[in-house]
Amino acid sequence: MHPLQSLKISISGVRGIVGEALTPLLLARFAQAFGGWCGGGGVVLGRDTRRSGEMACQAVVAGLLAAGCRVLDAGIVPTPTVQYNVPRRGAAGGVIVTASHNPEEWNALKLVGPDGLFLSPLQAEELLDIYHQEDPPAAEQPARHVAPLPDAVARHLQGVLARVDVAAVRRRGFRVAVDAVNGAGSVMNPLLCEALGCELVPLHMHAGGGFPREPEPLPEHLGELCDLVRSSGADLGFAQDPDADRLALVDEGGVCLGGEYALAVACRHVLERCGGGRVVVNLSTSRAVDDAAGLAGGTVRRSKIGEINVVLDMRRQGAVIGGEGNGGVIDPALHYARDSFAGMALILEHLALHGRTVTEALAGIGRYVMARAKLPRPPLREVGRMVAAVRQAYAGRGDATVDTRDGVRVDLPAGWVHLRASNTEPILRIVAEAAELATAERLIAEVRATAGV
Amino acid sequence: MVSAFGPAAAAPRPLRISIAGIRGAAGTALTAELAMRLAAAFGTALHDDGGRPAVLLSRDTRPSGPMLAAAVRSALLAVGCDVVDLGVCPTPVMQWAVSHRGCAGGLAITAGHGPEHWNALKFVGPDGVFLDGQQGAELLDHFHHNRPRWAPTGELGTLTADSPEATQDALAAHQTAVLALIDRDAVAARGLRVAVDLANGACCAAAAALLEALGCHAIAVNDEPELPFPHAPEPTPQTMGQLRALVRAGGADLGLAFDADGDRLGIVTDQAVALTAAYTLALAGRAVLPREPGVVITNLSTSRLIDHVAERHGSRVERVRVGQSYIAEGVHIHQGVLGGEGSGGVMFPRLALAHDSLCTAAHLLDLLVRERCRASDLVADLPRYAWRELTVNLPAGEVVHRLTDLRAWAEDEVSDASVDLTEGLRLAWPDGWVHVRSSITEPAIRIVAEADHDEALEARLEEVVRRVRE
């Protein structure tokens, strides 16, 4: 395999294929650099359920102790659980061992600063500087303290529940089907459902043992959940990725609406509660969010792709809700993190307070279809040329809006199309959205022709 | 007596990687990365024997232990070894468990008697014995080749750690095996008073359990494994002051000093006299040889006290290089009934080929009861030899030249002594010996001498030291 396809060290952290580029040596060294960046103190550690998690966590513990950091080991917990706990434990940082929605043979480190946010690009550059020094930062004496953090999930759950009208949700007595892909969400879903008085219809809810489906919660991977919603008569269904930051939504008829509509309902709900406000979502997020904001008197701003970019824009613009269309709901009053539990709680509260079904909650919000193309990434110089060509071709058109902050996104009356180089994989992504699949596919074809790819 | 000569006392080298494993200043020289690379080499080597290897881990109470344990665990898991981590546990207990659980190997994280901020990795084969020279060399080949057999996700090892039950099981099984070697009931019936200094090391729990099983009234100091070492974790008369006071104040029948990881034992008599560590092997010989005469294996730098005991009980002594793995190898080759070193480490082949302070303690208590005597009586019965140890510091690079010249001189010119070139140079006369060898921790030559009388010792030592220094 080409080396670029088995390892990526970037401002998003380190990720790679276990047994190839991602060795315990590399993980420990990266963790030690992070421990140095933290400057000692406590670091909250969590992981998802992939089989390499134990090995990777031990390597991270070695690196953190060598840098003089105490380790607060939360074990198998969702990514947002670590993010929630870091500032509330006075920790200097957090590490989550997870390759998120990537296949089981991958693993990665997600790194959290003392404020519970992922490292900003500037902070991450600082970390990479430390990592690239010949000698990793070593404490004169390695730290020795590794303490379990058994109530990490309970604390996070309290925070989530404090954001919603628990009594109202309990009165509705929802039946909720949840597919946790045997990931870290498995440890928290039953607690959330119990607290909200929901009857949980669990699917793949064992923490560990391998992923039973493709781990990315895309509609095409969630057939089992859709069947289960229908057969169990559930009011709705939710699906998570292995580290439970992302959330997909299935309606009461067993139709998978994916992450875009989970975000749209959450946005509508929070904007209605606040009487309007600012929403920040990324450039590849559906117009469903714009429709939802329109219904609730909110305004939408778009940011570059990547959780930290969305979060930083949300903070700058005082957004009341935001996220990424692939299923990451960020409720800033809880914390600046994509949090599937926050998303579930907000959606359930919306249905409960308004007495709606999922379909009713989406009334007035357009139904859009996305088309995606994933191409081998050309040299970066070429990507720049493509962006320029697309910008030039559409900039003169009166019906087009062009945004070049992250690749190039073109908005047209019939839909939009976004072309960019992935931050995490050596690929070129093109996403288009329209009311009809054929239209979206046509937009992709047009952009490919213009870009010459 | 210990003294140092030499131009500039060179600083100890902070790291040593050898067939005996890796040791160094933890965190700075012995880094997480080095520990991982060596553990990965070990796991890779274990795969050469086929199957899915299981490895036992133990560590002493040094503060760098948790960091190195995490590093070692991750590396072993990553090369597809299953890992059972016994946590803080005496090294000989881990060694015993390796052989009795059918593990492929074991790894001890301990710098033994070294300074607290040092640490080391020591490797054990499937027989529970430290790797011998050939196995150690093979491990180093893997390390230097630096191509660990990283396993894909589906073949990673599984970890059993932080399981007090697993550690408790290992301790209990080991204790049962130790007690089977002695007359437990007779010892328990005597109700001996025993003072112990655990040095806040790995034997805190195991020693307390053993003394309880032997019906002893234990008076313990430094039995808190979370605290730093109260003194150098080596049972020498210099470190046993507190134990002497404890014996005196408590009217104890015996004082026992454990080291950090449980291989060495030091003794204080009922008269509150701290014995040099050479007495540990001699008294173990008194316990074992009358009932089971045979060959005793010791090293070239160990006192002739053991020769004296062996002779009295129809046994003989074979000498090998310094180091536990050489003793084990010697016991194996000569079918030895006892092995041990002047450092206070003694191995009982009926139990295992491992220096074992717990088993040594059990045998000493058994001896006192069986012979119905006091420790001071046993010591009074042994000869007293003149003894000197010294270190000559040399410019780096000079050590080998001086040793080579000295060995040539001995072969060509010394006629009144037998010459042994097994390790450095050992000259032996009917009434004593001198052993000259290279230090393993610093550019220096170590000289140890023993004789029946001071005059002979001084004369021999003077000549050797002069030749080493010129």
PDB file of C-alpha atoms in Angstrom, chain B residues 23 39 57 61 102-103 107-109 161 179 221 231 237 239 352 357 362 402-403 428 432 436 457:
ATOM      1  CA  ARG B  23      18.861  -0.928  31.916  1.00  0.00           C
ATOM      2  CA  ALA B  39       9.769  -5.730  24.139  1.00  0.00           C
ATOM      3  CA  LEU B  57       4.830  -9.156  33.257  1.00  0.00           C
ATOM      4  CA  THR B  61       7.854  -0.446  42.976  1.00  0.00           C
ATOM      5  CA  GLY B 102       2.882 -22.681  30.198  1.00  0.00           C
ATOM      6  CA  CYS B 103       3.692 -19.127  29.172  1.00  0.00           C
ATOM      7  CA  LEU B 107       9.407  -9.854  31.472  1.00  0.00           C
ATOM      8  CA  ALA B 108      10.428  -8.196  34.725  1.00  0.00           C
ATOM      9  CA  ILE B 109      10.577  -4.420  34.983  1.00  0.00           C
ATOM     10  CA  ALA B 161      -4.071  -6.368  33.726  1.00  0.00           C
ATOM     11  CA  LEU B 179       6.201 -24.236  51.902  1.00  0.00           C
ATOM     12  CA  VAL B 221       9.378  -1.575  58.438  1.00  0.00           C
ATOM     13  CA  HIS B 231      17.584   3.399  51.456  1.00  0.00           C
ATOM     14  CA  PRO B 237      25.305  -3.975  56.180  1.00  0.00           C
ATOM     15  CA  THR B 239      21.505  -0.414  54.461  1.00  0.00           C
ATOM     16  CA  ALA B 352      12.929 -22.986  40.271  1.00  0.00           C
ATOM     17  CA  SER B 357      14.378 -14.156  48.591  1.00  0.00           C
ATOM     18  CA  ALA B 362      11.600 -19.840  54.430  1.00  0.00           C
ATOM     19  CA  ARG B 402      44.598  -3.247  31.320  1.00  0.00           C
ATOM     20  CA  LEU B 403      42.595  -6.444  31.674  1.00  0.00           C
ATOM     21  CA  ALA B 428      43.086 -18.674  43.518  1.00  0.00           C
ATOM     22  CA  GLY B 432      42.181 -17.152  49.190  1.00  0.00           C
ATOM     23  CA  VAL B 436      39.451  -8.746  38.649  1.00  0.00           C
ATOM     24  CA  LEU B 457      45.275 -10.504  51.146  1.00  0.00           C
TER      25      LEU B 457
END
